[in-house]
mmCIF file of C-alpha atoms in Angstrom:
data_model
loop_
_atom_site.group_PDB
_atom_site.id
_atom_site.type_symbol
_atom_site.label_atom_id
_atom_site.label_comp_id
_atom_site.label_asym_id
_atom_site.label_seq_id
_atom_site.Cartn_x
_atom_site.Cartn_y
_atom_site.Cartn_z
ATOM 1 C CA MET A 29 184.105 128.596 57.271
ATOM 2 C CA SER A 30 185.390 125.501 59.063
ATOM 3 C CA PRO A 31 184.517 125.035 62.746
ATOM 4 C CA SER A 32 188.106 125.474 63.895
ATOM 5 C CA ARG A 33 188.611 128.492 61.684
ATOM 6 C CA ARG A 34 185.666 130.161 63.381
ATOM 7 C CA GLY A 35 187.825 130.701 66.473
ATOM 8 C CA VAL A 36 190.177 132.892 64.499
ATOM 9 C CA ALA A 37 187.289 134.613 62.793
ATOM 10 C CA ALA A 38 186.074 135.522 66.250
ATOM 11 C CA SER A 39 189.419 137.078 67.004
ATOM 12 C CA ALA A 40 189.303 139.111 63.843
ATOM 13 C CA THR A 41 185.837 140.486 64.425
ATOM 14 C CA LEU A 42 186.691 141.197 68.030
ATOM 15 C CA ALA A 43 189.685 143.262 67.041
ATOM 16 C CA VAL A 44 187.558 145.226 64.622
ATOM 17 C CA ALA A 45 185.021 145.979 67.339
ATOM 18 C CA ALA A 46 187.663 146.802 69.900
ATOM 19 C CA LEU A 47 189.991 149.042 67.956
ATOM 20 C CA ALA A 48 189.303 152.202 65.992
ATOM 21 C CA LEU A 49 189.837 151.777 62.287
ATOM 22 C CA SER A 50 192.642 154.293 62.267
ATOM 23 C CA ALA A 51 194.901 152.419 59.875
ATOM 24 C CA CYS A 52 194.167 153.642 56.375
ATOM 25 C CA ALA A 53 195.594 151.975 53.300
ATOM 26 C CA GLY A 54 197.599 154.265 51.090
ATOM 27 C CA ALA A 55 197.064 154.655 47.383
ATOM 28 C CA GLY A 56 198.456 151.792 45.335
ATOM 29 C CA SER A 57 199.345 148.305 46.489
ATOM 30 C CA THR A 58 203.072 148.031 46.824
ATOM 31 C CA ALA A 59 205.588 148.280 49.608
ATOM 32 C CA GLY A 60 208.665 147.980 47.410
ATOM 33 C CA SER A 61 209.702 146.267 44.186
ATOM 34 C CA ALA A 62 209.851 142.497 44.092
ATOM 35 C CA ALA A 63 212.814 141.007 42.242
ATOM 36 C CA PRO A 64 211.463 138.317 39.924
ATOM 37 C CA PRO A 65 213.591 135.368 38.812
ATOM 38 C CA SER A 66 214.268 137.133 35.505
ATOM 39 C CA SER A 67 216.020 139.996 37.278
ATOM 40 C CA GLY A 68 219.353 138.224 37.271
ATOM 41 C CA ALA A 69 219.682 138.236 41.054
ATOM 42 C CA GLU A 70 222.280 135.789 42.290
ATOM 43 C CA ILE A 71 221.003 132.517 43.728
ATOM 44 C CA GLY A 72 222.426 131.524 47.103
ATOM 45 C CA ALA A 73 223.259 128.197 48.725
ATOM 46 C CA VAL A 74 219.703 126.862 48.379
ATOM 47 C CA ASP A 75 218.537 126.639 44.764
ATOM 48 C CA LEU A 76 214.845 125.891 44.317
ATOM 49 C CA SER A 77 214.638 127.071 40.721
ATOM 50 C CA GLY A 78 215.037 123.651 39.150
ATOM 51 C CA VAL A 79 212.538 121.806 41.296
ATOM 52 C CA CYS A 80 209.873 124.218 42.598
ATOM 53 C CA PRO A 81 207.335 126.427 40.813
ATOM 54 C CA SER A 82 208.700 129.835 39.838
ATOM 55 C CA THR A 83 206.338 131.250 42.470
ATOM 56 C CA VAL A 84 205.652 129.171 45.573
ATOM 57 C CA VAL A 85 202.080 130.055 46.555
ATOM 58 C CA ILE A 86 201.115 129.652 50.219
ATOM 59 C CA GLN A 87 197.459 129.939 51.238
ATOM 60 C CA THR A 88 196.856 131.002 54.839
ATOM 61 C CA ASP A 89 193.543 130.755 56.631
ATOM 62 C CA TRP A 90 193.160 134.355 57.784
ATOM 63 C CA ASN A 91 194.393 137.922 57.430
ATOM 64 C CA PRO A 92 198.080 138.590 58.150
ATOM 65 C CA GLN A 93 198.958 138.204 61.822
ATOM 66 C CA ALA A 94 202.007 137.274 63.856
ATOM 67 C CA GLU A 95 201.020 133.610 63.845
ATOM 68 C CA GLN A 96 202.116 133.769 60.194
ATOM 69 C CA GLY A 97 205.468 135.294 61.107
ATOM 70 C CA GLY A 98 207.489 132.316 59.946
ATOM 71 C CA LEU A 99 205.987 132.620 56.472
ATOM 72 C CA PHE A 100 206.557 136.375 56.273
ATOM 73 C CA ALA A 101 210.174 135.738 57.305
ATOM 74 C CA LEU A 102 210.644 134.085 53.896
ATOM 75 C CA LEU A 103 210.332 137.518 52.315
ATOM 76 C CA GLY A 104 213.080 140.088 52.135
ATOM 77 C CA ALA A 105 213.075 143.868 51.898
ATOM 78 C CA ASP A 106 211.759 143.725 48.316
ATOM 79 C CA ALA A 107 208.362 142.314 49.315
ATOM 80 C CA GLU A 108 205.378 143.679 47.395
ATOM 81 C CA ILE A 109 201.901 144.054 48.895
ATOM 82 C CA ASP A 110 198.991 143.608 46.494
ATOM 83 C CA ALA A 111 195.941 145.103 48.191
ATOM 84 C CA SER A 112 193.520 143.951 45.514
ATOM 85 C CA ARG A 113 194.649 140.315 45.608
ATOM 86 C CA LYS A 114 195.219 140.357 49.382
ATOM 87 C CA SER A 115 198.674 138.869 48.952
ATOM 88 C CA VAL A 116 202.312 139.628 49.687
ATOM 89 C CA SER A 117 205.006 138.404 47.321
ATOM 90 C CA GLY A 118 208.690 138.700 46.551
ATOM 91 C CA PRO A 119 211.880 136.702 46.259
ATOM 92 C CA LEU A 120 211.832 133.618 48.488
ATOM 93 C CA MET A 121 214.821 134.015 50.774
ATOM 94 C CA SER A 122 216.892 131.545 52.777
ATOM 95 C CA ALA A 123 219.368 132.914 55.331
ATOM 96 C CA GLY A 124 219.346 136.238 53.515
ATOM 97 C CA GLU A 125 220.011 134.688 50.103
ATOM 98 C CA TRP A 126 217.679 134.283 47.146
ATOM 99 C CA THR A 127 216.556 130.736 46.383
ATOM 100 C CA GLY A 128 215.860 131.324 42.699
ATOM 101 C CA VAL A 129 212.059 131.430 43.048
ATOM 102 C CA ASP A 130 209.463 133.818 44.424
ATOM 103 C CA VAL A 131 206.932 133.269 47.191
ATOM 104 C CA GLU A 132 203.380 134.572 47.409
ATOM 105 C CA ILE A 133 201.539 134.531 50.745
ATOM 106 C CA ARG A 134 197.783 134.802 50.314
ATOM 107 C CA ALA A 135 195.303 135.886 52.956
ATOM 108 C CA GLY A 136 192.407 133.607 53.831
ATOM 109 C CA GLY A 137 189.110 134.178 55.603
ATOM 110 C CA PRO A 138 187.298 137.129 53.997
ATOM 111 C CA ALA A 139 189.837 137.228 51.153
ATOM 112 C CA ILE A 140 188.582 133.838 49.914
ATOM 113 C CA GLY A 141 184.968 134.172 50.940
ATOM 114 C CA PHE A 142 185.604 132.215 54.174
ATOM 115 C CA GLN A 143 186.162 129.099 52.112
ATOM 116 C CA GLY A 144 188.113 126.320 53.837
ATOM 117 C CA VAL A 145 191.779 126.066 52.899
ATOM 118 C CA PRO A 146 191.541 122.476 51.519
ATOM 119 C CA SER A 147 188.736 123.610 49.233
ATOM 120 C CA GLN A 148 190.746 126.620 48.097
ATOM 121 C CA MET A 149 193.786 124.424 47.416
ATOM 122 C CA TYR A 150 191.778 122.166 45.142
ATOM 123 C CA THR A 151 190.068 125.119 43.457
ATOM 124 C CA ASP A 152 193.368 126.821 42.583
ATOM 125 C CA PRO A 153 196.171 124.458 41.448
ATOM 126 C CA ASP A 154 198.716 127.290 41.732
ATOM 127 C CA ILE A 155 198.607 126.884 45.514
ATOM 128 C CA LEU A 156 201.409 124.587 46.644
ATOM 129 C CA LEU A 157 201.097 124.901 50.426
ATOM 130 C CA GLY A 158 198.146 125.685 52.675
ATOM 131 C CA TRP A 159 197.398 126.030 56.366
ATOM 132 C CA VAL A 160 195.164 123.121 57.422
ATOM 133 C CA ASN A 161 194.046 122.012 60.899
ATOM 134 C CA THR A 162 194.172 118.283 61.632
ATOM 135 C CA ASP A 163 190.442 118.030 62.278
ATOM 136 C CA ASP A 164 189.715 119.891 59.041
ATOM 137 C CA ALA A 165 192.047 117.535 57.167
ATOM 138 C CA ILE A 166 190.165 114.557 58.589
ATOM 139 C CA ALA A 167 186.821 116.093 57.663
ATOM 140 C CA ALA A 168 187.992 116.829 54.102
ATOM 141 C CA SER A 169 189.797 113.516 53.593
ATOM 142 C CA GLY A 170 187.020 111.943 51.553
ATOM 143 C CA THR A 171 186.940 114.577 48.824
ATOM 144 C CA LEU A 172 189.786 117.081 49.364
ATOM 145 C CA PRO A 173 192.658 115.084 50.906
ATOM 146 C CA THR A 174 195.657 116.987 52.232
ATOM 147 C CA THR A 175 198.869 115.904 53.930
ATOM 148 C CA ALA A 176 200.672 118.119 56.435
ATOM 149 C CA VAL A 177 204.417 118.481 55.815
ATOM 150 C CA MET A 178 205.380 120.818 58.706
ATOM 151 C CA SER A 179 203.754 121.628 62.010
ATOM 152 C CA THR A 180 203.292 125.347 62.575
ATOM 153 C CA PHE A 181 202.093 125.105 66.184
ATOM 154 C CA GLU A 182 203.021 122.421 68.682
ATOM 155 C CA LYS A 183 199.931 123.479 70.650
ATOM 156 C CA ALA A 184 196.828 125.074 69.150
ATOM 157 C CA PRO A 185 196.082 128.637 70.369
ATOM 158 C CA TRP A 186 192.333 128.078 70.910
ATOM 159 C CA ALA A 187 191.110 128.753 74.436
ATOM 160 C CA ILE A 188 188.080 129.270 76.648
ATOM 161 C CA MET A 189 188.352 132.479 78.664
ATOM 162 C CA TRP A 190 186.578 133.834 81.727
ATOM 163 C CA ASP A 191 186.668 136.620 84.309
ATOM 164 C CA PRO A 192 188.936 135.759 87.249
ATOM 165 C CA GLN A 193 187.118 138.240 89.470
ATOM 166 C CA THR A 194 183.826 136.405 89.000
ATOM 167 C CA TYR A 195 185.356 132.906 89.092
ATOM 168 C CA PRO A 196 188.454 133.259 91.309
ATOM 169 C CA ASP A 197 188.714 129.514 91.932
ATOM 170 C CA ALA A 198 188.520 128.486 88.270
ATOM 171 C CA ARG A 199 191.794 127.251 86.844
ATOM 172 C CA THR A 200 190.533 125.034 84.040
ATOM 173 C CA ILE A 201 187.704 124.719 81.554
ATOM 174 C CA ALA A 202 186.424 121.809 83.632
ATOM 175 C CA ASP A 203 186.182 124.191 86.603
ATOM 176 C CA ILE A 204 183.962 126.451 84.494
ATOM 177 C CA GLY A 205 181.941 123.358 83.671
ATOM 178 C CA ARG A 206 181.087 123.071 87.367
ATOM 179 C CA THR A 207 179.694 126.609 87.493
ATOM 180 C CA GLU A 208 176.500 128.124 86.122
ATOM 181 C CA ALA A 209 178.427 130.160 83.549
ATOM 182 C CA SER A 210 177.161 130.216 79.987
ATOM 183 C CA VAL A 211 179.934 129.475 77.496
ATOM 184 C CA ARG A 212 179.538 131.517 74.340
ATOM 185 C CA TYR A 213 181.002 130.106 71.115
ATOM 186 C CA PHE A 214 180.539 129.850 67.373
ATOM 187 C CA ASP A 215 178.026 127.096 66.741
ATOM 188 C CA GLY A 216 179.618 124.107 65.012
ATOM 189 C CA THR A 217 183.067 124.394 66.584
ATOM 190 C CA THR A 218 184.403 120.835 66.744
ATOM 191 C CA TYR A 219 186.395 121.234 69.935
ATOM 192 C CA MET A 220 183.245 122.304 71.799
ATOM 193 C CA ASP A 221 181.667 118.963 70.881
ATOM 194 C CA TYR A 222 184.775 117.353 72.342
ATOM 195 C CA LEU A 223 184.633 119.397 75.560
ATOM 196 C CA VAL A 224 181.017 118.372 76.135
ATOM 197 C CA GLY A 225 181.612 114.756 75.134
ATOM 198 C CA SER A 226 184.547 114.487 77.524
ATOM 199 C CA GLY A 227 182.488 115.898 80.411
ATOM 200 C CA GLN A 228 184.449 119.112 80.844
ATOM 201 C CA LEU A 229 181.504 121.308 79.901
ATOM 202 C CA ARG A 230 177.768 120.676 80.045
ATOM 203 C CA ALA A 231 175.572 120.887 76.978
ATOM 204 C CA ASP A 232 173.142 123.137 78.864
ATOM 205 C CA GLN A 233 175.935 125.691 79.379
ATOM 206 C CA LEU A 234 176.631 126.227 75.712
ATOM 207 C CA ASP A 235 175.498 129.344 73.906
ATOM 208 C CA GLY A 236 176.205 129.116 70.176
ATOM 209 C CA SER A 237 175.249 132.729 69.499
ATOM 210 C CA TYR A 238 178.768 134.194 69.555
ATOM 211 C CA ASP A 239 179.173 136.694 66.710
ATOM 212 C CA GLY A 240 182.803 137.565 67.325
ATOM 213 C CA THR A 241 182.172 140.938 68.982
ATOM 214 C CA PRO A 242 182.911 141.675 72.654
ATOM 215 C CA ALA A 243 179.530 143.267 73.379
ATOM 216 C CA ALA A 244 177.775 140.270 74.937
ATOM 217 C CA PHE A 245 180.765 139.287 77.074
ATOM 218 C CA VAL A 246 181.173 142.843 78.368
ATOM 219 C CA ALA A 247 177.436 143.191 79.004
ATOM 220 C CA ALA A 248 177.428 139.981 81.053
ATOM 221 C CA ASP A 249 179.953 141.674 83.374
ATOM 222 C CA GLY A 250 181.970 138.533 83.932
ATOM 223 C CA LYS A 251 179.160 136.005 84.332
ATOM 224 C CA ASP A 252 179.803 134.316 80.977
ATOM 225 C CA ALA A 253 182.766 132.445 79.551
ATOM 226 C CA GLN A 254 183.705 132.640 75.885
ATOM 227 C CA GLN A 255 185.898 131.027 73.262
ATOM 228 C CA GLY A 256 188.948 132.890 72.041
ATOM 229 C CA PHE A 257 192.485 132.810 70.699
ATOM 230 C CA ALA A 258 195.101 132.862 73.473
ATOM 231 C CA THR A 259 197.409 135.102 71.451
ATOM 232 C CA VAL A 260 194.683 137.653 70.677
ATOM 233 C CA GLU A 261 191.669 138.113 72.978
ATOM 234 C CA PRO A 262 193.424 138.369 76.371
ATOM 235 C CA TRP A 263 195.578 141.223 75.065
ATOM 236 C CA VAL A 264 192.739 142.937 73.206
ATOM 237 C CA TYR A 265 190.243 142.783 76.075
ATOM 238 C CA GLU A 266 192.734 144.139 78.591
ATOM 239 C CA ASN A 267 194.404 146.745 76.397
ATOM 240 C CA ALA A 268 191.975 147.789 73.681
ATOM 241 C CA ILE A 269 188.447 147.471 75.079
ATOM 242 C CA ALA A 270 187.927 150.324 77.516
ATOM 243 C CA GLU A 271 184.621 148.862 78.722
ATOM 244 C CA TRP A 272 186.498 145.790 80.004
ATOM 245 C CA GLY A 273 190.115 146.830 80.557
ATOM 246 C CA ARG A 274 191.232 144.058 82.893
ATOM 247 C CA PRO A 275 192.910 140.641 82.618
ATOM 248 C CA LEU A 276 191.164 137.444 81.598
ATOM 249 C CA SER A 277 191.822 133.903 82.743
ATOM 250 C CA TYR A 278 191.764 131.100 80.196
ATOM 251 C CA GLN A 279 192.829 127.555 79.444
ATOM 252 C CA LEU A 280 194.069 126.262 76.130
ATOM 253 C CA VAL A 281 191.809 123.633 74.608
ATOM 254 C CA ALA A 282 195.041 121.799 73.737
ATOM 255 C CA ASP A 283 195.611 121.270 77.458
ATOM 256 C CA THR A 284 192.268 119.511 77.893
ATOM 257 C CA GLY A 285 193.141 116.473 75.791
ATOM 258 C CA TYR A 286 192.424 117.775 72.284
ATOM 259 C CA PRO A 287 195.916 117.483 70.739
ATOM 260 C CA ILE A 288 195.230 118.927 67.309
ATOM 261 C CA TYR A 289 197.970 120.344 65.074
ATOM 262 C CA ALA A 290 196.625 123.783 64.199
ATOM 263 C CA VAL A 291 197.196 125.319 60.750
ATOM 264 C CA ALA A 292 199.850 122.801 59.754
ATOM 265 C CA LEU A 293 201.624 123.552 56.485
ATOM 266 C CA SER A 294 200.028 121.092 54.068
ATOM 267 C CA VAL A 295 199.926 119.996 50.430
ATOM 268 C CA ARG A 296 197.335 118.224 48.340
ATOM 269 C CA ALA A 297 197.835 114.531 49.104
ATOM 270 C CA ASP A 298 199.049 113.675 45.586
ATOM 271 C CA ASP A 299 201.693 116.410 45.764
ATOM 272 C CA VAL A 300 203.586 114.490 48.427
ATOM 273 C CA THR A 301 204.826 112.455 45.484
ATOM 274 C CA ALA A 302 204.342 114.878 42.593
ATOM 275 C CA GLN A 303 206.239 117.702 44.349
ATOM 276 C CA ASN A 304 208.686 115.494 46.249
ATOM 277 C CA ASP A 305 211.840 117.111 44.852
ATOM 278 C CA CYS A 306 210.571 120.610 45.627
ATOM 279 C CA LEU A 307 209.360 119.762 49.115
ATOM 280 C CA GLU A 308 212.658 118.113 50.049
ATOM 281 C CA LYS A 309 214.424 121.440 49.539
ATOM 282 C CA LEU A 310 211.625 123.864 50.375
ATOM 283 C CA VAL A 311 210.300 122.555 53.689
ATOM 284 C CA PRO A 312 213.647 122.932 55.522
ATOM 285 C CA VAL A 313 213.789 126.544 54.295
ATOM 286 C CA VAL A 314 210.373 127.212 55.862
ATOM 287 C CA GLN A 315 211.478 125.378 59.019
ATOM 288 C CA GLN A 316 214.528 127.592 59.408
ATOM 289 C CA ALA A 317 212.645 130.785 58.565
ATOM 290 C CA SER A 318 210.113 129.960 61.279
ATOM 291 C CA VAL A 319 212.880 129.458 63.838
ATOM 292 C CA ASP A 320 214.687 132.607 62.717
ATOM 293 C CA TYR A 321 211.494 134.648 62.980
ATOM 294 C CA PHE A 322 211.434 134.296 66.756
ATOM 295 C CA ALA A 323 215.068 135.351 67.014
ATOM 296 C CA ASP A 324 214.220 138.656 65.300
ATOM 297 C CA PRO A 325 210.529 139.150 64.426
ATOM 298 C CA SER A 326 210.686 142.888 63.745
ATOM 299 C CA ALA A 327 210.938 142.884 59.945
ATOM 300 C CA ALA A 328 208.279 140.205 59.424
ATOM 301 C CA ASN A 329 205.907 141.827 61.907
ATOM 302 C CA ASP A 330 206.362 145.209 60.266
ATOM 303 C CA LEU A 331 205.544 143.699 56.874
ATOM 304 C CA LEU A 332 202.429 141.886 58.020
ATOM 305 C CA VAL A 333 201.139 144.961 59.855
ATOM 306 C CA ARG A 334 201.647 147.018 56.690
ATOM 307 C CA ALA A 335 199.858 144.335 54.691
ATOM 308 C CA VAL A 336 196.848 144.552 57.017
ATOM 309 C CA GLU A 337 196.766 148.321 56.571
ATOM 310 C CA ALA A 338 196.945 147.982 52.785
ATOM 311 C CA TYR A 339 194.211 145.336 52.611
ATOM 312 C CA ASP A 340 191.888 147.710 54.492
ATOM 313 C CA ASN A 341 189.131 145.102 54.884
ATOM 314 C CA GLY A 342 188.093 145.873 58.469
ATOM 315 C CA TRP A 343 190.707 143.660 60.134
ATOM 316 C CA VAL A 344 192.738 145.884 62.452
ATOM 317 C CA TYR A 345 196.120 144.665 63.676
ATOM 318 C CA PRO A 346 198.393 147.150 65.454
ATOM 319 C CA ALA A 347 202.098 146.570 65.916
ATOM 320 C CA ALA A 348 201.666 146.169 69.687
ATOM 321 C CA GLU A 349 199.278 143.271 69.192
ATOM 322 C CA ALA A 350 201.674 141.590 66.766
ATOM 323 C CA ALA A 351 204.542 141.984 69.226
ATOM 324 C CA ASN A 352 202.469 140.517 72.054
ATOM 325 C CA SER A 353 201.436 137.542 69.934
ATOM 326 C CA THR A 354 205.055 136.780 69.065
ATOM 327 C CA VAL A 355 205.941 136.659 72.753
ATOM 328 C CA GLN A 356 202.882 134.642 73.737
ATOM 329 C CA GLN A 357 203.470 132.036 71.053
ATOM 330 C CA ARG A 358 206.713 131.064 72.777
ATOM 331 C CA GLU A 359 205.775 131.704 76.411
ATOM 332 C CA LEU A 360 202.617 129.586 76.155
ATOM 333 C CA GLY A 361 204.472 126.779 74.425
ATOM 334 C CA LEU A 362 202.397 127.148 71.279
ATOM 335 C CA VAL A 363 205.481 127.266 69.091
ATOM 336 C CA ALA A 364 208.020 124.650 70.168
ATOM 337 C CA ASP A 365 209.963 121.694 68.880
ATOM 338 C CA GLY A 366 208.177 118.401 68.500
ATOM 339 C CA ALA A 367 208.582 115.578 71.001
ATOM 340 C CA ASP A 368 211.565 114.347 68.968
ATOM 341 C CA GLY A 369 213.356 117.700 69.304
ATOM 342 C CA ILE A 370 212.750 118.659 65.670
ATOM 343 C CA PHE A 371 210.955 121.886 64.850
ATOM 344 C CA GLY A 372 207.834 121.268 62.803
ATOM 345 C CA SER A 373 207.578 117.520 63.369
ATOM 346 C CA PHE A 374 204.456 115.426 63.887
ATOM 347 C CA ASP A 375 203.873 112.653 66.414
ATOM 348 C CA GLU A 376 202.097 109.761 64.684
ATOM 349 C CA ASP A 377 200.408 108.602 67.887
ATOM 350 C CA ARG A 378 199.124 112.112 68.490
ATOM 351 C CA VAL A 379 197.626 112.328 64.999
ATOM 352 C CA ALA A 380 195.986 108.945 65.591
ATOM 353 C CA GLU A 381 194.536 110.278 68.854
ATOM 354 C CA VAL A 382 193.026 113.249 67.025
ATOM 355 C CA GLN A 383 191.468 110.787 64.575
ATOM 356 C CA ARG A 384 190.043 108.765 67.447
ATOM 357 C CA ILE A 385 188.483 111.871 69.007
ATOM 358 C CA VAL A 386 187.269 113.643 65.885
ATOM 359 C CA SER A 387 185.978 110.787 63.717
ATOM 360 C CA PRO A 388 182.877 109.988 65.823
ATOM 361 C CA ILE A 389 182.085 113.703 66.173
ATOM 362 C CA LEU A 390 182.207 114.090 62.401
ATOM 363 C CA ALA A 391 180.187 110.899 61.885
ATOM 364 C CA GLU A 392 177.455 112.263 64.131
ATOM 365 C CA LYS A 393 177.369 115.375 61.954
ATOM 366 C CA GLY A 394 177.097 113.294 58.793
ATOM 367 C CA VAL A 395 180.638 113.997 57.562
ATOM 368 C CA LYS A 396 182.145 111.010 55.768
ATOM 369 C CA VAL A 397 185.799 110.430 56.610
ATOM 370 C CA ARG A 398 187.829 108.553 54.021
ATOM 371 C CA GLU A 399 187.786 104.833 54.696
ATOM 372 C CA GLY A 400 191.152 103.488 55.797
ATOM 373 C CA LEU A 401 192.544 106.940 56.585
ATOM 374 C CA THR A 402 195.842 106.643 58.478
ATOM 375 C CA PRO A 403 198.006 109.129 60.421
ATOM 376 C CA GLU A 404 200.587 108.834 57.624
ATOM 377 C CA ASP A 405 197.950 110.074 55.177
ATOM 378 C CA LEU A 406 197.366 113.144 57.322
ATOM 379 C CA ALA A 407 200.936 114.152 58.227
ATOM 380 C CA THR A 408 204.493 113.264 57.281
ATOM 381 C CA ASN A 409 207.963 114.143 58.609
ATOM 382 C CA ARG A 410 209.776 112.987 55.472
ATOM 383 C CA PHE A 411 210.673 116.489 54.261
ATOM 384 C CA LEU A 412 211.868 117.952 57.561
ATOM 385 C CA ASP A 413 215.509 118.677 58.360
ATOM 386 C CA ALA A 414 216.145 116.796 61.612
ATOM 387 C CA GLY A 415 218.869 119.259 62.517
ATOM 388 C CA ILE A 416 216.563 122.282 62.781
ATOM 389 C CA SER A 417 215.220 123.130 66.222
ATOM 390 C CA GLN A 418 214.430 126.114 68.410
ATOM 391 C CA PRO A 419 217.498 127.495 70.232
#
């Protein structure tokens, strides 16, 4: 599991520990009948059938959750849940019309043995698009190069959280760095190396023993700080862990000077050219679906919650948590237009800054970054529709 992915893994395990496993998967694996291209369904204004694979396969990095809402919005009422394959598939829709191809959204994390998404993309050539963090793309550039074609989050959801009752004057991670608090995290998380290297936390504060469960944080009774996902842990700790049951304070790592693009929609580097005709038509469809999701997330959230129930792998995700995440993604500025006003766009200078920060951290760990790697290798705006933005 990649260092940045560990933050989401923590969220998953936390939810399992916090919530009773009351959601039971029903017999079978479907939630409706998918309409394959051979069904004779009428193709709408966007026709992908001549340029894209008959099934567009998208590999996510974790179990279904509201952060994937824009992807689930590509699916219509005919979506089919395959519990054994941990995937959801059906006709790929654009503005309520069929595009002539299907889409399959695959779960990551435990569903792929916690393998990194770049590795999974190169293992399975059927995967066209995958969710890849910028620092992971840099780390994999030497052997598994990927290029991001649409930004999913303008700001990454990773955070450090603490008890405001114990640390009432703390407003930032740097404030926690001036206390005696231990900061629990998954060992190997790249952004923690950055926080120490930039002087915001002290090395002697770090506790790499975090196992994803809330037990140690609760037992410390507010003395410790801990990594988390801003759209998950604050809600879960306050609403689903009776032993805690009160608000948390936190700061996004993105607001400390670590400007990563989290889980950007990416392709294998060679597919920027090989799949050019498909991506030119497909990426704007995903852009618009992601924008439309926030206008009305109910159908997509219902589908992803049902998928979690069907997968029945220990990940618990109630509808209330999905609804809260959808709201927090916008209110915290995690999902927003790029600096140019285009939804899903990348800032070249920002990607270069991530390279500048991450490359020496990776070098110290013995990870070889591809020589001559440029921001253009890591992310491109060439397939985006400049007219698509958040309302």
